[in-house]
Short mmCIF file of C-alpha atoms and ligand atoms in Angstrom, two decimals:
data_model
loop_
_atom_site.label_atom_id
_atom_site.label_comp_id
_atom_site.label_asym_id
_atom_site.label_seq_id
_atom_site.Cartn_x
_atom_site.Cartn_y
_atom_site.Cartn_z
CA MET Q 1 0.00 0.00 0.00
CA THR Q 2 1.32 3.44 -0.91
CA ARG Q 3 0.06 6.54 0.82
CA ARG Q 4 -0.61 9.52 -1.38
CA SER Q 5 -1.98 13.04 -0.91
CA ILE Q 6 -5.07 14.22 -2.75
CA VAL Q 7 -6.58 17.70 -2.85
CA VAL Q 8 -10.06 17.62 -1.26
CA GLY Q 9 -10.82 21.34 -1.13
CA CYS Q 10 -9.56 24.72 -2.19
CA GLY Q 11 -10.27 28.31 -1.25
CA HIS Q 12 -9.19 31.82 -1.99
CA TYR Q 13 -9.35 35.40 -0.80
CA LEU Q 14 -8.63 38.64 -2.63
CA PRO Q 15 -8.77 42.07 -0.97
CA GLU Q 16 -11.66 44.20 -2.24
CA ARG Q 17 -9.58 47.16 -3.41
CA VAL Q 18 -8.81 46.96 -7.15
CA VAL Q 19 -5.88 49.08 -8.35
CA THR Q 20 -5.82 49.61 -12.10
CA ASN Q 21 -2.83 50.40 -14.30
CA GLU Q 22 -4.31 53.84 -14.92
CA GLU Q 23 -4.28 54.51 -11.18
CA LEU Q 24 -0.58 53.58 -10.99
CA ALA Q 25 0.16 55.80 -13.98
CA LYS Q 26 -0.89 58.74 -11.79
CA ARG Q 27 1.79 57.80 -9.21
CA VAL Q 28 4.78 56.78 -11.34
CA ASP Q 29 5.96 57.35 -14.93
CA THR Q 30 4.20 54.37 -16.53
CA SER Q 31 1.18 53.62 -18.71
CA ASP Q 32 -1.55 51.03 -19.02
CA GLU Q 33 -0.19 50.26 -22.48
CA TRP Q 34 3.37 49.53 -21.21
CA ILE Q 35 2.20 47.37 -18.32
CA GLN Q 36 -0.22 45.33 -20.42
CA LYS Q 37 2.19 44.88 -23.31
CA ARG Q 38 5.21 43.88 -21.18
CA THR Q 39 3.43 41.85 -18.47
CA GLY Q 40 -0.21 41.10 -19.37
CA ILE Q 41 -1.29 42.74 -16.09
CA CYS Q 42 -4.46 44.90 -16.19
CA GLU Q 43 -5.15 45.30 -12.47
CA ARG Q 44 -4.24 43.95 -9.03
CA ARG Q 45 -5.81 43.76 -5.55
CA ILE Q 46 -4.24 45.67 -2.67
CA ALA Q 47 -4.96 44.92 1.00
CA ASP Q 48 -6.44 47.61 3.28
CA ASP Q 49 -4.06 49.14 5.83
CA ASN Q 50 -5.70 47.12 8.59
CA GLN Q 51 -5.44 43.79 6.72
CA ASN Q 52 -2.37 41.66 7.36
CA THR Q 53 -1.18 38.56 5.53
CA SER Q 54 -2.81 36.41 8.22
CA ASP Q 55 -6.21 38.04 7.58
CA LEU Q 56 -6.02 37.11 3.91
CA ALA Q 57 -4.81 33.61 4.81
CA ILE Q 58 -7.61 33.05 7.35
CA ASN Q 59 -10.27 33.92 4.77
CA ALA Q 60 -8.71 31.59 2.17
CA ALA Q 61 -8.34 28.81 4.76
CA GLN Q 62 -11.99 29.09 5.83
CA ASP Q 63 -13.04 28.94 2.18
CA ALA Q 64 -10.89 25.83 1.64
CA LEU Q 65 -12.27 24.10 4.75
CA ALA Q 66 -15.83 24.80 3.59
CA SER Q 67 -15.09 23.48 0.11
CA ALA Q 68 -13.57 20.29 1.60
CA GLY Q 69 -16.53 19.91 3.99
CA VAL Q 70 -14.23 19.61 7.02
CA SER Q 71 -13.68 21.69 10.14
CA ALA Q 72 -10.50 23.03 11.74
CA ASP Q 73 -10.67 20.08 14.19
CA ASP Q 74 -10.04 17.75 11.26
CA ILE Q 75 -6.72 19.47 10.36
CA ASP Q 76 -3.42 18.11 11.74
CA LEU Q 77 -1.05 20.65 10.25
CA ILE Q 78 -0.93 24.11 8.64
CA VAL Q 79 1.92 24.92 6.28
CA LEU Q 80 1.79 28.55 5.17
CA ALA Q 81 4.00 29.90 2.41
CA THR Q 82 4.75 33.60 2.65
CA ALA Q 83 7.56 36.10 2.20
CA THR Q 84 5.47 38.82 3.88
CA PRO Q 85 4.67 37.44 7.36
CA ASP Q 86 2.69 39.59 9.81
CA GLU Q 87 5.69 39.70 12.13
CA THR Q 88 9.28 38.44 12.16
CA PHE Q 89 7.97 35.80 14.55
CA PRO Q 90 5.87 33.89 15.42
CA ALA Q 91 4.92 32.17 12.18
CA THR Q 92 1.89 33.65 10.47
CA ALA Q 93 0.58 30.06 10.31
CA THR Q 94 0.09 30.12 14.09
CA ARG Q 95 -2.13 33.20 13.78
CA VAL Q 96 -4.23 31.32 11.24
CA GLN Q 97 -4.32 28.30 13.56
CA ALA Q 98 -5.62 30.43 16.45
CA ALA Q 99 -8.21 32.20 14.30
CA LEU Q 100 -9.55 28.87 13.03
CA GLY Q 101 -9.89 27.66 16.63
CA MET Q 102 -7.44 24.81 16.05
CA THR Q 103 -5.65 23.83 19.26
CA LYS Q 104 -4.02 20.55 18.24
CA GLY Q 105 -1.43 19.70 15.62
CA ALA Q 106 1.25 22.06 14.34
CA ALA Q 107 1.54 25.19 12.23
CA PHE Q 108 4.57 26.78 10.62
CA ASP Q 109 5.65 29.01 7.72
CA VAL Q 110 7.74 28.14 4.69
CA GLN Q 111 9.71 30.81 2.85
CA ALA Q 112 10.68 30.33 -0.78
CA VAL Q 113 9.19 33.58 -2.12
CA CYS Q 114 7.25 32.95 -5.35
CA THR Q 115 8.05 29.21 -5.22
CA GLY Q 116 6.73 29.10 -1.65
CA PHE Q 117 3.50 27.27 -2.43
CA ILE Q 118 5.33 24.46 -4.26
CA TYR Q 119 7.75 24.12 -1.33
CA ALA Q 120 4.86 24.11 1.18
CA LEU Q 121 2.97 21.52 -0.88
CA ASN Q 122 6.06 19.29 -1.00
CA VAL Q 123 6.53 19.56 2.78
CA ALA Q 124 2.84 18.77 3.41
CA ASP Q 125 2.92 15.84 0.97
CA ASN Q 126 5.94 14.38 2.78
CA PHE Q 127 4.17 14.68 6.16
CA ILE Q 128 1.17 12.84 4.72
CA ARG Q 129 3.11 10.12 2.91
CA LEU Q 130 5.14 9.43 6.08
CA GLY Q 131 1.93 9.15 8.09
CA GLN Q 132 2.84 12.09 10.33
CA ALA Q 133 -0.28 14.02 9.28
CA ASN Q 134 -3.51 13.05 7.59
CA ARG Q 135 -5.13 16.35 6.67
CA VAL Q 136 -3.07 19.47 5.99
CA LEU Q 137 -4.04 23.05 5.16
CA VAL Q 138 -1.52 24.36 2.66
CA ILE Q 139 -1.76 28.13 2.24
CA GLY Q 140 -0.01 30.72 0.09
CA ALA Q 141 -0.64 34.27 1.35
CA GLU Q 142 1.08 37.58 0.65
CA THR Q 143 0.84 41.33 1.12
CA PHE Q 144 3.64 42.33 -1.27
CA SER Q 145 2.17 45.85 -1.34
CA ARG Q 146 3.94 46.35 2.04
CA ILE Q 147 7.43 45.68 0.64
CA LEU Q 148 7.13 47.56 -2.66
CA ASP Q 149 8.95 50.80 -3.36
CA TRP Q 150 5.95 52.72 -4.68
CA GLU Q 151 8.26 55.17 -6.44
CA ASP Q 152 10.05 52.45 -8.43
CA ARG Q 153 8.07 51.92 -11.64
CA THR Q 154 10.14 48.85 -12.56
CA THR Q 155 8.67 46.86 -9.65
CA CYS Q 156 5.60 48.53 -8.13
CA VAL Q 157 3.37 47.80 -11.14
CA LEU Q 158 4.07 44.05 -11.05
CA PHE Q 159 2.69 42.79 -7.75
CA GLY Q 160 -0.58 42.33 -5.88
CA ASP Q 161 -1.96 40.92 -2.61
CA GLY Q 162 -4.02 37.77 -2.07
CA ALA Q 163 -4.24 34.30 -0.59
CA GLY Q 164 -5.12 30.80 -1.74
CA ALA Q 165 -5.40 27.55 0.20
CA ILE Q 166 -5.97 23.86 -0.30
CA VAL Q 167 -6.84 20.95 1.98
CA LEU Q 168 -4.56 17.99 1.31
CA GLN Q 169 -5.63 14.56 2.57
CA GLY Q 170 -3.92 11.18 2.79
CA ILE Q 171 -5.35 8.14 0.98
CA GLU Q 172 -4.15 4.56 0.76
CA GLU Q 173 -3.53 3.77 -2.86
CA SER Q 174 -5.38 0.62 -3.90
CA GLY Q 175 -3.02 -0.61 -6.62
CA ASP Q 176 -4.63 1.57 -9.32
CA ALA Q 177 -2.28 1.68 -12.35
CA GLU Q 178 -3.12 5.37 -12.64
CA PRO Q 179 -3.37 6.53 -9.02
CA ARG Q 180 -4.84 9.87 -8.01
CA GLY Q 181 -2.92 12.39 -5.93
CA ILE Q 182 0.46 14.08 -5.96
CA LEU Q 183 2.68 11.91 -8.17
CA SER Q 184 5.93 13.85 -7.74
CA ASN Q 185 7.49 17.07 -6.46
CA HIS Q 186 10.68 18.71 -7.70
CA LEU Q 187 12.45 21.50 -5.78
CA HIS Q 188 15.51 23.52 -6.69
CA SER Q 189 17.41 26.57 -5.50
CA ASP Q 190 20.58 28.37 -6.50
CA GLY Q 191 21.57 30.98 -3.93
CA ARG Q 192 24.17 32.57 -6.18
CA HIS Q 193 21.38 34.67 -7.75
CA HIS Q 194 20.48 36.53 -4.55
CA ASP Q 195 21.21 39.96 -6.01
CA CYS Q 196 18.78 39.57 -8.92
CA LEU Q 197 15.73 39.52 -6.66
CA TYR Q 198 15.75 40.36 -2.96
CA VAL Q 199 14.44 42.70 -0.26
CA ASP Q 200 16.96 45.27 0.94
CA GLY Q 201 15.96 44.96 4.58
CA GLY Q 202 15.51 42.45 7.36
CA PRO Q 203 15.71 42.12 11.15
CA SER Q 204 19.31 40.88 11.13
CA SER Q 205 20.91 42.76 8.23
CA THR Q 206 19.41 46.25 8.37
CA LYS Q 207 16.79 46.23 11.17
CA THR Q 208 14.23 47.56 8.66
CA VAL Q 209 11.55 45.89 6.57
CA GLY Q 210 13.11 47.04 3.29
CA HIS Q 211 11.86 47.09 -0.28
CA LEU Q 212 11.80 44.57 -3.10
CA ARG Q 213 14.63 44.99 -5.61
CA MET Q 214 14.72 43.15 -8.92
CA GLU Q 215 16.79 42.95 -12.07
CA GLY Q 216 13.74 42.20 -14.18
CA PRO Q 217 15.29 41.10 -17.50
CA GLU Q 218 17.77 38.77 -15.72
CA VAL Q 219 14.96 37.16 -13.70
CA PHE Q 220 12.86 36.87 -16.86
CA LYS Q 221 15.58 34.90 -18.64
CA HIS Q 222 16.04 32.47 -15.76
CA ALA Q 223 12.29 32.15 -15.22
CA VAL Q 224 11.55 30.85 -18.73
CA ASN Q 225 14.52 28.43 -18.64
CA ASN Q 226 13.95 27.14 -15.10
CA MET Q 227 10.19 26.78 -15.43
CA ALA Q 228 10.55 24.85 -18.70
CA SER Q 229 13.34 22.64 -17.32
CA VAL Q 230 11.58 21.73 -14.06
CA LEU Q 231 8.40 20.98 -15.97
CA GLY Q 232 10.39 18.66 -18.25
CA GLU Q 233 11.88 17.04 -15.14
CA ALA Q 234 8.39 16.39 -13.68
CA LEU Q 235 7.15 14.88 -16.95
CA THR Q 236 10.21 12.63 -17.33
CA ALA Q 237 9.88 11.41 -13.72
CA ASN Q 238 6.35 10.25 -14.52
CA ASN Q 239 7.03 8.88 -18.02
CA MET Q 240 4.81 11.57 -19.48
CA THR Q 241 5.11 14.14 -22.25
CA ALA Q 242 3.62 17.63 -22.54
CA ALA Q 243 0.73 16.02 -24.44
CA ASP Q 244 -0.33 14.30 -21.17
CA ILE Q 245 -0.86 17.62 -19.36
CA ASP Q 246 -4.50 18.64 -19.00
CA TRP Q 247 -3.79 21.84 -17.05
CA LEU Q 248 -0.64 23.80 -16.35
CA VAL Q 249 -1.06 26.07 -13.31
CA PRO Q 250 2.09 28.20 -13.27
CA HIS Q 251 3.23 30.96 -10.95
CA GLN Q 252 1.78 34.16 -12.39
CA ALA Q 253 4.57 36.71 -12.79
CA ASN Q 254 4.33 37.81 -16.39
CA LYS Q 255 2.12 36.63 -19.27
CA ARG Q 256 5.16 36.64 -21.56
CA ILE Q 257 6.95 34.17 -19.25
CA LEU Q 258 3.90 31.88 -19.33
CA ASP Q 259 3.65 32.10 -23.13
CA GLY Q 260 7.41 31.48 -23.45
CA THR Q 261 7.27 28.39 -21.19
CA ALA Q 262 4.28 26.96 -23.08
CA ARG Q 263 6.02 27.60 -26.42
CA LYS Q 264 9.22 25.90 -25.23
CA LEU Q 265 7.24 22.79 -24.28
CA ARG Q 266 4.95 22.98 -27.33
CA LEU Q 267 2.02 23.10 -24.93
CA SER Q 268 -1.24 24.62 -26.17
CA PRO Q 269 -1.85 28.03 -24.50
CA ASP Q 270 -5.44 26.82 -23.89
CA LYS Q 271 -4.08 24.45 -21.24
CA VAL Q 272 -2.44 27.20 -19.20
CA VAL Q 273 -4.47 28.74 -16.36
CA ILE Q 274 -3.94 32.51 -16.40
CA THR Q 275 -4.84 34.99 -13.65
CA VAL Q 276 -1.93 37.42 -13.93
CA ASP Q 277 -4.15 39.87 -15.87
CA ARG Q 278 -6.40 40.39 -12.80
CA HIS Q 279 -4.17 39.46 -9.83
CA ALA Q 280 -0.67 40.52 -11.02
CA ASN Q 281 2.14 38.66 -9.24
CA THR Q 282 0.93 37.58 -5.79
CA SER Q 283 4.09 35.55 -5.09
CA ALA Q 284 3.31 32.42 -3.00
CA ALA Q 285 -0.44 33.04 -3.38
CA SER Q 286 -0.50 33.01 -7.16
CA ILE Q 287 -0.62 29.25 -7.75
CA PRO Q 288 -3.34 28.41 -5.19
CA LEU Q 289 -5.37 31.41 -6.42
CA ALA Q 290 -5.15 30.19 -10.04
CA LEU Q 291 -5.76 26.58 -9.02
CA CYS Q 292 -8.84 27.49 -7.01
CA GLU Q 293 -10.26 29.47 -9.91
CA ALA Q 294 -9.81 26.58 -12.37
CA VAL Q 295 -11.29 24.04 -9.92
CA THR Q 296 -14.26 26.25 -9.03
CA ASP Q 297 -15.16 27.05 -12.64
CA GLY Q 298 -14.98 23.35 -13.54
CA ARG Q 299 -11.95 23.41 -15.84
CA ILE Q 300 -9.98 21.00 -13.63
CA GLN Q 301 -11.78 17.67 -13.40
CA GLU Q 302 -11.11 14.46 -11.47
CA ARG Q 303 -8.20 12.43 -12.91
CA ASN Q 304 -6.87 15.39 -14.94
CA ILE Q 305 -3.08 15.68 -15.02
CA VAL Q 306 -2.33 19.04 -13.38
CA VAL Q 307 1.17 20.47 -13.19
CA MET Q 308 2.01 23.43 -10.95
CA GLU Q 309 5.32 25.20 -11.27
CA ALA Q 310 7.03 28.33 -10.01
CA MET Q 311 10.23 30.32 -9.92
CA GLY Q 312 11.19 33.08 -7.52
CA GLY Q 313 13.75 34.90 -5.41
CA GLY Q 314 16.76 32.95 -4.24
CA PHE Q 315 16.56 31.73 -6.96
CA THR Q 316 14.14 28.98 -6.06
CA TRP Q 317 12.06 26.98 -8.50
CA GLY Q 318 9.99 23.81 -8.49
CA ALA Q 319 7.05 21.79 -9.78
CA SER Q 320 4.38 19.38 -8.53
CA LEU Q 321 2.56 16.94 -10.78
CA ILE Q 322 -0.86 15.72 -9.65
CA ARG Q 323 -3.46 13.34 -11.05
CA TRP Q 324 -6.46 15.26 -9.73
O1 UT7 E 401 7.88 36.29 -9.34
C1 UT7 E 401 9.27 36.26 -9.33
C2 UT7 E 401 9.75 36.26 -10.67
N1 UT7 E 401 9.65 37.59 -11.26
C3 UT7 E 401 9.59 37.65 -12.55
O2 UT7 E 401 9.49 36.62 -13.16
C4 UT7 E 401 9.69 38.98 -13.25
C5 UT7 E 401 10.56 38.79 -14.47
N2 UT7 E 401 10.78 39.99 -15.25
C6 UT7 E 401 9.82 40.58 -15.98
O3 UT7 E 401 8.68 40.19 -15.94
C7 UT7 E 401 10.23 41.72 -16.91
O4 UT7 E 401 11.62 41.75 -17.02
C8 UT7 E 401 9.71 43.10 -16.45
C9 UT7 E 401 8.20 43.16 -16.62
C10 UT7 E 401 10.08 43.34 -15.00
C11 UT7 E 401 10.32 44.21 -17.29
O5 UT7 E 401 10.03 43.99 -18.66
P1 UT7 E 401 11.18 44.09 -19.76
O6 UT7 E 401 10.54 43.89 -21.06
O7 UT7 E 401 12.26 43.13 -19.34
O8 UT7 E 401 11.63 45.60 -19.66
P2 UT7 E 401 13.05 46.21 -19.26
O9 UT7 E 401 13.32 46.03 -17.80
O10 UT7 E 401 14.07 45.72 -20.24
O11 UT7 E 401 12.78 47.74 -19.53
C12 UT7 E 401 12.52 48.26 -20.83
C13 UT7 E 401 12.25 49.75 -20.72
C14 UT7 E 401 13.33 50.49 -19.92
O12 UT7 E 401 13.49 51.75 -20.49
P3 UT7 E 401 14.72 52.04 -21.50
O13 UT7 E 401 15.96 51.76 -20.70
O14 UT7 E 401 14.55 51.09 -22.64
O15 UT7 E 401 14.54 53.48 -21.84
C15 UT7 E 401 12.69 50.64 -18.56
O16 UT7 E 401 13.18 51.75 -17.85
O17 UT7 E 401 11.01 49.94 -20.02
C16 UT7 E 401 11.25 50.86 -18.94
N3 UT7 E 401 10.31 50.53 -17.87
C17 UT7 E 401 9.07 51.03 -17.81
N4 UT7 E 401 8.41 51.89 -18.60
C18 UT7 E 401 7.15 52.20 -18.27
C19 UT7 E 401 10.50 49.68 -16.83
N5 UT7 E 401 9.38 49.64 -16.08
C20 UT7 E 401 8.49 50.48 -16.67
C21 UT7 E 401 7.17 50.83 -16.35
N6 UT7 E 401 6.54 51.70 -17.18
N7 UT7 E 401 6.50 50.34 -15.27
#
């Protein structure tokens, strides 16, 4: 008997405030035309001043629990991916745990920036497959608006706030030749690229929160290559080809990166779930937000092959392949 993890529910939360490209063009020297043409972004959601990452995460978690038809008492573990925690410590996951009324089990954060959700999913899957947890809330939640330099047009137009969550549950595989669940995870990092994408602050280095700094074109180049290569790695590990993919749910940083990755793999653009136009880049939240949308609107169906993949600061990158 092999234990596997299947997704039994998903949820999302987006702050109400929509910020359009036109609105940003009043603050910095940019235009709706430039932003749309270079990134595919039309608008993004920005959290209210009184909303923290945990508030977004709690809403997404409650939505995911409702969609799975389970309560917080049924959850053994919360793994929350974020690069914008409420506080330096404790983990934002523990705030979510308290708000859900969950007093047992464990809760912690995972930090891999935009690849955070894939890392969190891999951690949760390992807990389940080892029998250490049976039902896990995996959350990606961010308030990148708090770490943007709102005078830097090269970064402030690219990001948004939001949260997505899934409930992952263990099942005993019954010898099915085509089992459901997470079939493989693939994680990578290469710390030599720190200076291409980082925050110039932190409790130890500068004692400030700092702002996001990015060498966009350099990140772009690595993103297309790394996303295509890790996707190829996931397919090879499962004896599959791009033709086997029903849905690709990539990290949403730039529509051109998504088009470039699909082109490299000769994957039909119709199979790529896109939300970057409305959400912009929500870092660790972008994959669960896109996933939730495609599950809720019925695009993703049981037994579909779904591949999630991401690339972010560090650099970190990774993929998860699931038979839904
Ligand atoms: O989630 C983590 C991963 N992050 C990413 O994957 C982001 C990857 N990078 C990108 O998506 C793209 O590189 C950007 C969207 C950030 C930039 O697009 P680009 O096509 O690479 O533009 P660029 O940086 O080469 O800049 C081209 C021009 C420059 O002007 P000059 O030097 O040609 O006169 C920039 O100053 O566009 C200018 N520019 C802007 N113009 C209007 C840069 N930002 C803006 C802006 N509005 N917001």
